[in-house]
Amino acid sequence: MDRELLRTVRQATLNHARLLYHRLVSRLPHLLAVTFVVVAAQLAPPPSCSVAGVVALWWREARANSAAVVAACAGVAAAAYAYAASRPRPVYLVDLAGFKPGRAHEATRARSIRHFAAAGRFNDESIAFQTRMLERAGVGEATHFPASLLRVPVDMSLRTAREESEAVVFGVVDDLLAKTGVAARDVGVVIVNSSLYSPTPSFASLVVNRYGMRHDVVSHNLSGMGCSAGIIAIDLAKHLLQVHGDTYALVVSTENITLNAYLGNHRPMLVTNTLFRMGGAAVLLSNRRSDRRRAKYQLVHTVRTHRGASDQSYGCVTQEEDDAGNVGVSLSKELMAVAGEALRTNITTLGPLVLPLSEQLRFLATVVLKRVFRANVKPYLPDFKLALDHFCIHAGGRGVLDELEKSLKLTAWHMEPSRMTLYRFGNTSSSSLWYELAYCEAKGRIKKGDRVWQIAFGSGFKCNSAVWKALRTVDCAAAGERNAWEEDLHVLPIHVPKVVPIEFDDDENDSSKHHKD
């Protein structure tokens, strides 16, 4: 007990000392600048002196007041140091980890439909609709479901939901800490986001408890923020790392499928059954300058766009009950239009930060022609390929990816990480961006100096972006690094047609027939 009290007092004293230090550093440039001005004013020559007279006067004053000159020089040096110290701290991405469920969690599309039918609450039209959607979704034959949904009947309880989330969260955090060699007690910030499942105690507390983190760790738990919550968590971590010096931030992004499968017959809610799958990711950020040598990326920009003031944007993705009391996530028909408007708003802010001047001038010219001169010209969409090398677009569905490929004028190569993530892992919500970046790493695409653009969409409606700069070449296969994609690299990428019919075996046909009977 005495040791624990002593440790607490020591930690409190250290925290107080850090606070005083940061306050001193933040005010030091102003104090030194005033000191320098006062000293310089004392040494200033009369305004009527010639150039030679000024030099002679300065020399005499310097010899006579050598201490003042030394003090002035020291003040300038200290001011320069304090200014550099007060600049925003760089934020480094040390490493990342994506969750790869075991073989027992894999389910073919036919098996998924069979389980939907066996749930016993769908009518024939709903089964047929989900089958058509799954044939066009771009999802492959080995995506993952929690064990609770692969049982017959399904077990949608708080117990099984917690089991799913703990398996994902603990799995990625264990992997990440092992890869980086960072001790849990060295982590100063913990941020966990899960949109639809928010238990008590929170996921952040769950992580702190599991890994025995220190009592002054700064923790945040984000819920209800949708599929773009991963970038929101990164933006929050960035701001916290500007306040808490010399520390690490652990960001965990996941979603829970157990409690959010929809078992009703309201068509706008059935789409999520065909897309959302089990998954999660963890990222370790650092503001320690010593970590630059081993970090993979440096955070360059984050841009957040929120269109919630518009009723149409606010209501296009909602969790609600159908007439029979079944809870699900409803997607409106205006979703694509809302996403397009949010994207345009986001890139209008991001463009000037990353685009070359030529592209910015072209964009400005079309805006002036359209708004000032009322000319009938199409809005110019800048070519972001001139400024960014890799694109990680949230794998929300095939329609979203097709629309962004067209809007941003991207090639099949640029879209490959997003399409393969959708094919192999499905829509894993906020963690999909990290599966996509891990794909680029596994394929050896990331070269030193490359810039990566992550784009995410979420309910509310939000569009959020993050831009990263690669600090070194990353090739997981060559370096022998563990990666969620290592078992699939030899078969990917593959071409995924717009429509891929589902082939049912005899057992599945019998199951569907039994449902109809």
Short mmCIF file of C-alpha atoms in Angstrom, two decimals:
data_model
loop_
_atom_site.label_atom_id
_atom_site.label_comp_id
_atom_site.label_asym_id
_atom_site.label_seq_id
_atom_site.Cartn_x
_atom_site.Cartn_y
_atom_site.Cartn_z
CA MET A 1 0.00 0.00 0.00
CA ASP A 2 2.83 2.40 0.92
CA ARG A 3 4.65 1.57 -2.31
CA GLU A 4 1.52 2.22 -4.34
CA LEU A 5 1.01 5.56 -2.57
CA LEU A 6 4.64 6.52 -3.16
CA ARG A 7 4.32 5.59 -6.85
CA THR A 8 1.16 7.70 -7.14
CA VAL A 9 2.81 10.73 -5.48
CA ARG A 10 5.87 10.37 -7.70
CA GLN A 11 3.71 10.18 -10.84
CA ALA A 12 1.66 13.21 -9.75
CA THR A 13 4.85 15.21 -9.12
CA LEU A 14 6.19 14.22 -12.53
CA ASN A 15 2.95 15.23 -14.24
CA HIS A 16 3.01 18.62 -12.46
CA ALA A 17 6.61 19.17 -13.52
CA ARG A 18 5.71 18.34 -17.13
CA LEU A 19 2.83 20.83 -17.02
CA LEU A 20 5.08 23.61 -15.72
CA TYR A 21 7.68 22.77 -18.36
CA HIS A 22 5.16 22.96 -21.22
CA ARG A 23 3.82 26.28 -19.91
CA LEU A 24 7.35 27.68 -19.73
CA VAL A 25 8.22 26.50 -23.23
CA SER A 26 5.00 27.95 -24.67
CA ARG A 27 5.81 31.40 -23.20
CA LEU A 28 9.59 31.33 -23.66
CA PRO A 29 9.61 32.72 -27.25
CA HIS A 30 7.70 35.82 -26.13
CA LEU A 31 9.93 36.41 -23.08
CA LEU A 32 13.13 36.00 -25.08
CA ALA A 33 11.86 38.16 -27.90
CA VAL A 34 11.14 41.02 -25.50
CA THR A 35 14.58 40.57 -23.90
CA PHE A 36 16.26 40.65 -27.31
CA VAL A 37 14.40 43.82 -28.35
CA VAL A 38 15.44 45.61 -25.16
CA VAL A 39 19.10 44.63 -25.57
CA ALA A 40 19.11 45.54 -29.26
CA ALA A 41 17.56 48.94 -28.50
CA GLN A 42 20.40 49.73 -26.11
CA LEU A 43 22.97 48.91 -28.79
CA ALA A 44 21.12 50.67 -31.63
CA PRO A 45 23.10 53.47 -33.38
CA PRO A 46 21.75 56.99 -33.98
CA PRO A 47 19.69 57.24 -37.19
CA SER A 48 22.05 59.89 -38.65
CA CYS A 49 25.15 57.67 -38.68
CA SER A 50 26.72 56.56 -41.96
CA VAL A 51 27.33 52.90 -42.75
CA ALA A 52 30.96 53.15 -41.66
CA GLY A 53 29.91 54.96 -38.52
CA VAL A 54 27.33 52.28 -37.73
CA VAL A 55 29.96 49.54 -38.08
CA ALA A 56 32.45 51.45 -35.91
CA LEU A 57 29.83 52.19 -33.30
CA TRP A 58 28.67 48.58 -33.16
CA TRP A 59 32.26 47.41 -32.79
CA ARG A 60 32.94 49.84 -29.91
CA GLU A 61 29.70 48.88 -28.22
CA ALA A 62 30.41 45.20 -28.70
CA ARG A 63 33.85 45.55 -27.07
CA ALA A 64 32.48 47.67 -24.26
CA ASN A 65 29.36 45.56 -23.71
CA SER A 66 30.53 42.09 -24.58
CA ALA A 67 28.29 40.59 -21.92
CA ALA A 68 25.22 42.24 -23.44
CA VAL A 69 26.14 40.98 -26.90
CA VAL A 70 26.62 37.47 -25.60
CA ALA A 71 23.30 37.71 -23.81
CA ALA A 72 21.61 38.92 -26.98
CA CYS A 73 23.11 36.08 -29.05
CA ALA A 74 22.12 33.58 -26.40
CA GLY A 75 18.63 35.06 -26.38
CA VAL A 76 18.33 34.67 -30.15
CA ALA A 77 19.53 31.06 -29.98
CA ALA A 78 17.19 30.26 -27.12
CA ALA A 79 14.28 31.92 -28.92
CA ALA A 80 15.00 29.88 -32.05
CA TYR A 81 15.13 26.69 -29.99
CA ALA A 82 11.95 27.54 -28.13
CA TYR A 83 10.18 28.32 -31.40
CA ALA A 84 11.22 24.96 -32.84
CA ALA A 85 10.10 23.23 -29.63
CA SER A 86 6.71 24.97 -29.75
CA ARG A 87 6.00 23.83 -33.31
CA PRO A 88 3.42 21.04 -33.76
CA ARG A 89 4.95 17.71 -32.95
CA PRO A 90 5.26 15.27 -35.83
CA VAL A 91 2.98 12.24 -35.58
CA TYR A 92 4.48 8.96 -36.73
CA LEU A 93 2.73 5.70 -37.53
CA VAL A 94 5.05 3.10 -36.08
CA ASP A 95 3.13 0.03 -37.28
CA LEU A 96 -0.34 -1.43 -37.79
CA ALA A 97 -2.07 -4.79 -37.44
CA GLY A 98 -5.23 -6.21 -39.00
CA PHE A 99 -7.33 -9.05 -37.59
CA LYS A 100 -7.45 -12.29 -39.56
CA PRO A 101 -10.13 -14.66 -38.18
CA GLY A 102 -9.49 -18.40 -38.31
CA ARG A 103 -10.80 -20.79 -40.94
CA ALA A 104 -13.78 -21.68 -38.76
CA HIS A 105 -15.14 -18.15 -39.30
CA GLU A 106 -15.01 -18.27 -43.09
CA ALA A 107 -18.27 -18.57 -44.99
CA THR A 108 -18.96 -18.82 -48.68
CA ARG A 109 -21.71 -16.69 -50.17
CA ALA A 110 -23.89 -19.77 -50.54
CA ARG A 111 -23.38 -20.66 -46.88
CA SER A 112 -24.31 -17.08 -45.93
CA ILE A 113 -27.60 -17.32 -47.81
CA ARG A 114 -28.26 -20.71 -46.25
CA HIS A 115 -27.88 -19.26 -42.78
CA PHE A 116 -30.12 -16.32 -43.62
CA ALA A 117 -32.78 -18.77 -44.76
CA ALA A 118 -32.33 -21.00 -41.69
CA ALA A 119 -32.84 -18.01 -39.38
CA GLY A 120 -36.52 -18.51 -40.13
CA ARG A 121 -37.60 -14.85 -40.21
CA PHE A 122 -37.06 -14.02 -43.88
CA ASN A 123 -39.71 -14.40 -46.55
CA ASP A 124 -38.91 -15.66 -50.03
CA GLU A 125 -38.61 -12.14 -51.44
CA SER A 126 -36.06 -11.18 -48.82
CA ILE A 127 -33.93 -14.25 -49.50
CA ALA A 128 -34.07 -13.61 -53.24
CA PHE A 129 -33.15 -9.94 -52.74
CA GLN A 130 -30.15 -10.76 -50.55
CA THR A 131 -29.02 -13.35 -53.07
CA ARG A 132 -29.12 -10.79 -55.90
CA MET A 133 -27.31 -8.21 -53.78
CA LEU A 134 -24.60 -10.68 -52.77
CA GLU A 135 -24.04 -11.61 -56.41
CA ARG A 136 -23.34 -7.95 -57.19
CA ALA A 137 -21.61 -6.84 -53.97
CA GLY A 138 -18.03 -7.69 -54.95
CA VAL A 139 -17.67 -9.89 -51.85
CA GLY A 140 -15.73 -13.14 -52.20
CA GLU A 141 -16.15 -16.72 -50.98
CA ALA A 142 -14.08 -16.54 -47.78
CA THR A 143 -15.25 -13.55 -45.76
CA HIS A 144 -15.67 -13.92 -42.02
CA PHE A 145 -18.62 -14.11 -39.64
CA PRO A 146 -18.53 -14.43 -35.85
CA ALA A 147 -19.35 -17.87 -34.51
CA SER A 148 -22.61 -16.51 -33.08
CA LEU A 149 -24.03 -15.99 -36.58
CA LEU A 150 -22.76 -19.26 -38.00
CA ARG A 151 -24.86 -21.26 -35.56
CA VAL A 152 -28.38 -22.46 -36.17
CA PRO A 153 -30.25 -20.77 -34.64
CA VAL A 154 -28.12 -17.64 -34.46
CA ASP A 155 -27.09 -16.48 -30.98
CA MET A 156 -27.42 -12.70 -30.86
CA SER A 157 -26.70 -12.03 -27.19
CA LEU A 158 -24.53 -9.63 -25.21
CA ARG A 159 -22.32 -12.55 -24.20
CA THR A 160 -21.54 -13.61 -27.77
CA ALA A 161 -21.17 -9.98 -28.85
CA ARG A 162 -18.54 -9.44 -26.17
CA GLU A 163 -16.78 -12.66 -27.20
CA GLU A 164 -16.57 -11.43 -30.79
CA SER A 165 -15.26 -8.00 -29.88
CA GLU A 166 -12.74 -9.28 -27.34
CA ALA A 167 -11.35 -11.76 -29.88
CA VAL A 168 -10.85 -8.97 -32.43
CA VAL A 169 -9.57 -6.24 -30.11
CA PHE A 170 -7.22 -8.43 -28.09
CA GLY A 171 -6.03 -10.15 -31.25
CA VAL A 172 -4.92 -6.97 -33.04
CA VAL A 173 -3.48 -5.29 -29.94
CA ASP A 174 -1.46 -8.40 -29.03
CA ASP A 175 -0.13 -8.55 -32.57
CA LEU A 176 0.69 -4.84 -32.70
CA LEU A 177 2.54 -4.72 -29.37
CA ALA A 178 4.52 -7.81 -30.32
CA LYS A 179 5.49 -6.31 -33.70
CA THR A 180 6.57 -2.96 -32.26
CA GLY A 181 8.12 -4.17 -29.02
CA VAL A 182 6.35 -1.37 -27.14
CA ALA A 183 5.27 -2.10 -23.58
CA ALA A 184 1.64 -1.40 -22.72
CA ARG A 185 2.68 0.89 -19.85
CA ASP A 186 4.50 3.15 -22.32
CA VAL A 187 1.22 3.94 -24.11
CA GLY A 188 -0.12 7.31 -23.00
CA VAL A 189 -3.26 7.54 -25.17
CA VAL A 190 -5.85 4.86 -25.95
CA ILE A 191 -8.68 5.42 -28.44
CA VAL A 192 -11.13 2.68 -29.42
CA ASN A 193 -13.98 3.13 -31.89
CA SER A 194 -16.94 0.78 -32.39
CA SER A 195 -20.03 2.35 -33.84
CA LEU A 196 -22.98 0.03 -33.13
CA TYR A 197 -21.84 -1.83 -30.01
CA SER A 198 -20.77 0.22 -27.00
CA PRO A 199 -20.58 -1.92 -23.83
CA THR A 200 -20.17 -0.80 -20.23
CA PRO A 201 -17.37 -0.67 -19.15
CA SER A 202 -16.21 0.78 -22.47
CA PHE A 203 -13.84 -0.84 -24.95
CA ALA A 204 -11.17 1.66 -23.93
CA SER A 205 -11.48 0.52 -20.31
CA LEU A 206 -11.41 -3.09 -21.50
CA VAL A 207 -8.04 -2.45 -23.18
CA VAL A 208 -6.63 -0.60 -20.16
CA ASN A 209 -7.70 -3.44 -17.86
CA ARG A 210 -6.48 -6.25 -20.09
CA TYR A 211 -2.99 -4.80 -20.60
CA GLY A 212 -2.47 -3.25 -17.16
CA MET A 213 -1.91 0.27 -18.46
CA ARG A 214 -0.89 3.07 -16.13
CA HIS A 215 -3.50 5.04 -14.21
CA ASP A 216 -2.91 8.35 -16.02
CA VAL A 217 -3.48 6.95 -19.51
CA VAL A 218 -5.74 9.22 -21.59
CA SER A 219 -8.60 7.09 -22.94
CA HIS A 220 -11.45 7.84 -25.33
CA ASN A 221 -14.23 5.56 -26.56
CA LEU A 222 -15.98 6.56 -29.81
CA SER A 223 -19.39 5.10 -30.68
CA GLY A 224 -22.10 5.92 -33.20
CA MET A 225 -19.60 7.58 -35.57
CA GLY A 226 -20.05 5.17 -38.48
CA CYS A 227 -17.52 3.75 -40.90
CA SER A 228 -15.41 6.92 -40.93
CA ALA A 229 -14.65 6.69 -37.19
CA GLY A 230 -11.17 5.31 -37.89
CA ILE A 231 -10.03 8.64 -39.36
CA ILE A 232 -11.83 10.53 -36.58
CA ALA A 233 -9.82 8.48 -34.07
CA ILE A 234 -6.59 9.30 -35.91
CA ASP A 235 -7.45 13.01 -35.91
CA LEU A 236 -8.24 12.90 -32.19
CA ALA A 237 -4.97 11.09 -31.49
CA LYS A 238 -3.08 13.70 -33.50
CA HIS A 239 -4.42 16.51 -31.33
CA LEU A 240 -3.78 14.61 -28.10
CA LEU A 241 -0.20 13.92 -29.15
CA GLN A 242 0.33 17.67 -29.45
CA VAL A 243 -0.50 18.01 -25.75
CA HIS A 244 1.04 14.89 -24.23
CA GLY A 245 4.71 14.78 -25.13
CA ASP A 246 7.05 11.83 -25.64
CA THR A 247 4.40 9.10 -25.70
CA TYR A 248 2.49 6.60 -27.82
CA ALA A 249 -1.14 6.52 -28.90
CA LEU A 250 -2.92 3.22 -29.47
CA VAL A 251 -5.87 3.44 -31.87
CA VAL A 252 -8.18 0.43 -32.27
CA SER A 253 -10.94 0.38 -34.92
CA THR A 254 -13.56 -2.36 -35.02
CA GLU A 255 -17.25 -3.13 -35.41
CA ASN A 256 -19.50 -5.77 -33.92
CA ILE A 257 -21.56 -7.99 -36.21
CA THR A 258 -23.23 -10.26 -33.65
CA LEU A 259 -25.83 -7.75 -32.45
CA ASN A 260 -26.25 -6.04 -35.80
CA ALA A 261 -27.33 -8.73 -38.21
CA TYR A 262 -30.81 -7.87 -39.49
CA LEU A 263 -33.44 -10.63 -39.33
CA GLY A 264 -36.46 -8.78 -40.72
CA ASN A 265 -37.91 -8.16 -44.19
CA HIS A 266 -37.58 -4.37 -44.62
CA ARG A 267 -35.58 -4.11 -47.84
CA PRO A 268 -33.47 -0.99 -47.04
CA MET A 269 -32.09 -2.87 -44.01
CA LEU A 270 -31.25 -6.10 -45.82
CA VAL A 271 -28.27 -4.67 -47.72
CA THR A 272 -26.05 -4.64 -44.64
CA ASN A 273 -26.35 -8.44 -44.29
CA THR A 274 -24.65 -8.86 -47.64
CA LEU A 275 -21.75 -6.46 -46.92
CA PHE A 276 -20.69 -6.23 -43.27
CA ARG A 277 -18.22 -8.77 -41.94
CA MET A 278 -16.07 -9.46 -38.88
CA GLY A 279 -12.78 -7.53 -38.60
CA GLY A 280 -10.70 -4.89 -36.87
CA ALA A 281 -7.34 -3.15 -36.84
CA ALA A 282 -4.92 -1.49 -34.41
CA VAL A 283 -2.46 1.33 -35.10
CA LEU A 284 0.41 2.61 -32.95
CA LEU A 285 1.21 6.32 -33.27
CA SER A 286 4.12 8.16 -31.69
CA ASN A 287 5.30 11.76 -31.23
CA ARG A 288 8.79 10.70 -30.16
CA ARG A 289 11.35 12.05 -32.61
CA SER A 290 13.53 9.01 -31.93
CA ASP A 291 10.79 6.82 -33.48
CA ARG A 292 11.16 8.47 -36.87
CA ARG A 293 13.94 6.05 -37.78
CA ARG A 294 11.74 2.99 -37.41
CA ALA A 295 8.28 4.42 -38.16
CA LYS A 296 6.58 3.59 -41.43
CA TYR A 297 4.67 6.83 -42.04
CA GLN A 298 4.27 10.41 -40.89
CA LEU A 299 0.83 11.97 -40.70
CA VAL A 300 0.68 14.95 -43.07
CA HIS A 301 -2.96 16.07 -43.08
CA THR A 302 -6.37 15.16 -41.69
CA VAL A 303 -9.52 16.77 -43.11
CA ARG A 304 -12.96 16.14 -41.60
CA THR A 305 -16.22 17.04 -43.31
CA HIS A 306 -19.60 16.83 -41.58
CA ARG A 307 -22.80 17.32 -43.59
CA GLY A 308 -25.14 16.67 -40.66
CA ALA A 309 -26.80 20.07 -40.98
CA SER A 310 -28.62 18.71 -44.04
CA ASP A 311 -31.64 16.56 -43.17
CA GLN A 312 -31.05 14.41 -46.26
CA SER A 313 -27.43 13.74 -45.25
CA TYR A 314 -28.33 13.17 -41.62
CA GLY A 315 -30.99 10.56 -42.38
CA CYS A 316 -29.40 8.53 -45.17
CA VAL A 317 -27.85 5.92 -42.82
CA THR A 318 -29.81 5.23 -39.63
CA GLN A 319 -30.17 2.45 -37.08
CA GLU A 320 -33.83 1.83 -36.41
CA GLU A 321 -36.57 -0.75 -35.90
CA ASP A 322 -38.83 -2.10 -38.60
CA ASP A 323 -42.57 -2.61 -38.14
CA ALA A 324 -41.95 -6.00 -36.49
CA GLY A 325 -39.45 -4.59 -33.98
CA ASN A 326 -36.32 -5.97 -35.67
CA VAL A 327 -33.32 -3.64 -35.32
CA GLY A 328 -31.19 -2.91 -38.36
CA VAL A 329 -29.28 -0.24 -40.27
CA SER A 330 -31.34 1.37 -43.02
CA LEU A 331 -29.64 2.74 -46.14
CA SER A 332 -31.59 5.33 -48.12
CA LYS A 333 -31.65 5.63 -51.91
CA GLU A 334 -30.00 9.05 -51.64
CA LEU A 335 -26.83 7.55 -50.12
CA MET A 336 -24.69 7.82 -53.27
CA ALA A 337 -25.71 11.42 -53.92
CA VAL A 338 -25.04 12.36 -50.30
CA ALA A 339 -21.64 10.63 -50.37
CA GLY A 340 -20.73 12.47 -53.57
CA GLU A 341 -21.55 15.86 -52.07
CA ALA A 342 -19.60 15.07 -48.91
CA LEU A 343 -16.61 13.99 -50.99
CA ARG A 344 -16.68 17.22 -53.02
CA THR A 345 -16.74 19.28 -49.84
CA ASN A 346 -13.86 17.30 -48.38
CA ILE A 347 -11.57 17.52 -51.39
CA THR A 348 -12.28 21.24 -51.72
CA THR A 349 -10.53 21.60 -48.35
CA LEU A 350 -7.87 18.96 -48.97
CA GLY A 351 -6.98 20.08 -52.51
CA PRO A 352 -5.07 23.27 -51.64
CA LEU A 353 -3.06 21.33 -49.06
CA VAL A 354 -1.73 18.66 -51.42
CA LEU A 355 -2.29 19.60 -55.08
CA PRO A 356 0.31 21.29 -57.30
CA LEU A 357 -0.33 24.94 -58.17
CA SER A 358 -1.36 24.16 -61.75
CA GLU A 359 -4.26 21.98 -60.60
CA GLN A 360 -5.36 24.55 -58.04
CA LEU A 361 -5.46 27.29 -60.70
CA ARG A 362 -7.55 25.15 -63.04
CA PHE A 363 -10.00 24.40 -60.28
CA LEU A 364 -10.18 28.09 -59.31
CA ALA A 365 -10.75 29.13 -62.93
CA THR A 366 -13.81 26.89 -63.31
CA VAL A 367 -15.23 28.15 -60.00
CA VAL A 368 -14.85 31.77 -61.14
CA LEU A 369 -16.36 31.06 -64.56
CA LYS A 370 -19.32 29.24 -63.04
CA ARG A 371 -20.10 31.46 -60.05
CA VAL A 372 -19.01 34.90 -61.24
CA PHE A 373 -19.61 34.82 -64.98
CA ARG A 374 -22.44 32.23 -64.81
CA ALA A 375 -20.75 30.22 -67.55
CA ASN A 376 -22.15 26.80 -68.39
CA VAL A 377 -19.01 24.81 -67.57
CA LYS A 378 -18.58 21.55 -65.76
CA PRO A 379 -16.83 21.73 -62.37
CA TYR A 380 -13.18 20.78 -62.75
CA LEU A 381 -12.16 17.86 -60.59
CA PRO A 382 -8.41 18.05 -59.93
CA ASP A 383 -6.20 15.10 -60.74
CA PHE A 384 -5.18 13.88 -57.31
CA LYS A 385 -2.87 11.29 -58.88
CA LEU A 386 -0.41 14.15 -59.45
CA ALA A 387 -0.01 14.62 -55.69
CA LEU A 388 -0.87 11.24 -54.14
CA ASP A 389 0.50 7.79 -54.94
CA HIS A 390 -1.84 5.36 -53.18
CA PHE A 391 -5.57 5.51 -52.53
CA CYS A 392 -7.25 3.65 -49.69
CA ILE A 393 -10.99 4.16 -50.16
CA HIS A 394 -13.39 2.71 -47.62
CA ALA A 395 -14.63 -0.62 -48.97
CA GLY A 396 -18.27 0.17 -48.26
CA GLY A 397 -19.60 -1.62 -51.32
CA ARG A 398 -19.02 -2.05 -55.01
CA GLY A 399 -21.24 0.89 -55.95
CA VAL A 400 -19.24 3.29 -53.77
CA LEU A 401 -15.93 2.11 -55.23
CA ASP A 402 -17.19 2.32 -58.82
CA GLU A 403 -18.43 5.88 -58.26
CA LEU A 404 -15.18 7.08 -56.69
CA GLU A 405 -13.07 5.42 -59.36
CA LYS A 406 -15.00 7.42 -61.94
CA SER A 407 -15.12 10.68 -59.98
CA LEU A 408 -11.44 10.75 -59.04
CA LYS A 409 -10.29 9.41 -62.43
CA LEU A 410 -8.45 6.51 -60.83
CA THR A 411 -7.06 3.43 -62.54
CA ALA A 412 -7.71 -0.21 -61.73
CA TRP A 413 -4.27 -0.30 -60.06
CA HIS A 414 -5.24 2.52 -57.70
CA MET A 415 -8.54 0.80 -56.84
CA GLU A 416 -7.01 -2.63 -56.33
CA PRO A 417 -6.40 -2.36 -52.53
CA SER A 418 -10.02 -1.32 -51.91
CA ARG A 419 -11.57 -3.89 -54.26
CA MET A 420 -9.45 -6.75 -52.91
CA THR A 421 -10.29 -5.75 -49.33
CA LEU A 422 -13.99 -5.85 -50.16
CA TYR A 423 -13.52 -9.21 -51.91
CA ARG A 424 -11.45 -10.89 -49.18
CA PHE A 425 -12.75 -9.29 -45.96
CA GLY A 426 -16.03 -7.61 -46.92
CA ASN A 427 -17.04 -4.30 -45.35
CA THR A 428 -15.31 -4.26 -41.96
CA SER A 429 -16.47 -0.69 -41.30
CA SER A 430 -13.84 1.70 -39.91
CA SER A 431 -11.00 -0.82 -40.08
CA SER A 432 -11.23 -1.35 -43.87
CA LEU A 433 -8.75 1.47 -44.55
CA TRP A 434 -6.06 -0.36 -42.60
CA TYR A 435 -6.66 -3.62 -44.46
CA GLU A 436 -6.17 -1.63 -47.66
CA LEU A 437 -2.92 -0.04 -46.47
CA ALA A 438 -1.73 -3.47 -45.30
CA TYR A 439 -2.47 -4.78 -48.83
CA CYS A 440 -0.21 -2.10 -50.31
CA GLU A 441 2.51 -3.07 -47.85
CA ALA A 442 2.13 -6.79 -48.54
CA LYS A 443 2.42 -6.19 -52.28
CA GLY A 444 5.58 -4.10 -51.81
CA ARG A 445 3.98 -0.99 -53.29
CA ILE A 446 5.02 1.52 -50.63
CA LYS A 447 8.24 3.35 -51.51
CA LYS A 448 10.02 5.95 -49.44
CA GLY A 449 8.44 9.36 -50.01
CA ASP A 450 5.12 7.99 -51.33
CA ARG A 451 1.93 9.65 -50.17
CA VAL A 452 -1.14 7.64 -49.15
CA TRP A 453 -4.66 9.08 -49.13
CA GLN A 454 -7.24 7.39 -46.92
CA ILE A 455 -10.88 8.31 -47.61
CA ALA A 456 -13.74 7.18 -45.37
CA PHE A 457 -17.49 7.76 -45.32
CA GLY A 458 -19.81 7.41 -42.35
CA SER A 459 -23.31 8.02 -41.08
CA GLY A 460 -24.20 11.52 -40.06
CA PHE A 461 -23.13 12.12 -42.91
CA LYS A 462 -19.35 12.41 -42.81
CA CYS A 463 -16.42 12.21 -45.20
CA ASN A 464 -12.97 12.17 -43.59
CA SER A 465 -9.48 12.06 -45.08
CA ALA A 466 -5.97 11.37 -43.88
CA VAL A 467 -2.76 11.79 -45.86
CA TRP A 468 0.39 9.90 -44.86
CA LYS A 469 3.97 10.15 -46.12
CA ALA A 470 6.05 6.98 -46.23
CA LEU A 471 9.29 7.43 -44.27
CA ARG A 472 10.79 4.26 -45.70
CA THR A 473 10.12 1.57 -48.27
CA VAL A 474 7.71 -1.02 -46.87
CA ASP A 475 7.65 -4.54 -48.30
CA CYS A 476 6.22 -7.01 -45.79
CA ALA A 477 6.89 -10.07 -47.92
CA ALA A 478 10.56 -9.19 -48.45
CA ALA A 479 11.04 -8.24 -44.80
CA GLY A 480 9.22 -11.30 -43.48
CA GLU A 481 6.69 -9.18 -41.54
CA ARG A 482 3.38 -10.67 -40.41
CA ASN A 483 0.45 -9.34 -42.38
CA ALA A 484 -3.25 -10.13 -42.66
CA TRP A 485 -2.74 -10.75 -46.40
CA GLU A 486 0.26 -13.10 -46.33
CA GLU A 487 -1.79 -16.25 -47.03
CA ASP A 488 -3.62 -14.71 -50.01
CA LEU A 489 -0.88 -12.87 -51.90
CA HIS A 490 -0.27 -15.71 -54.34
CA VAL A 491 -3.85 -15.55 -55.70
CA LEU A 492 -4.55 -11.80 -55.52
CA PRO A 493 -5.46 -9.67 -57.30
CA ILE A 494 -8.26 -11.37 -59.19
CA HIS A 495 -10.86 -9.98 -61.52
CA VAL A 496 -14.30 -9.71 -59.92
CA PRO A 497 -17.11 -9.44 -62.53
CA LYS A 498 -19.99 -7.09 -61.89
CA VAL A 499 -22.29 -10.09 -61.39
CA VAL A 500 -21.04 -13.39 -59.97
CA PRO A 501 -23.84 -16.00 -59.69
CA ILE A 502 -23.92 -17.98 -56.45
CA GLU A 503 -23.55 -21.72 -56.93
CA PHE A 504 -25.48 -23.75 -54.34
CA ASP A 505 -24.58 -27.35 -53.58
CA ASP A 506 -27.22 -30.01 -52.93
CA ASP A 507 -27.36 -29.43 -49.17
CA GLU A 508 -27.86 -25.71 -49.65
CA ASN A 509 -30.56 -26.27 -52.25
CA ASP A 510 -32.32 -28.58 -49.82
CA SER A 511 -32.07 -25.91 -47.11
CA SER A 512 -33.54 -23.24 -49.36
CA LYS A 513 -36.30 -25.61 -50.48
CA HIS A 514 -37.11 -26.46 -46.85
CA HIS A 515 -37.37 -22.75 -46.09
CA LYS A 516 -39.81 -22.21 -48.96
CA ASP A 517 -41.88 -25.19 -47.89
#
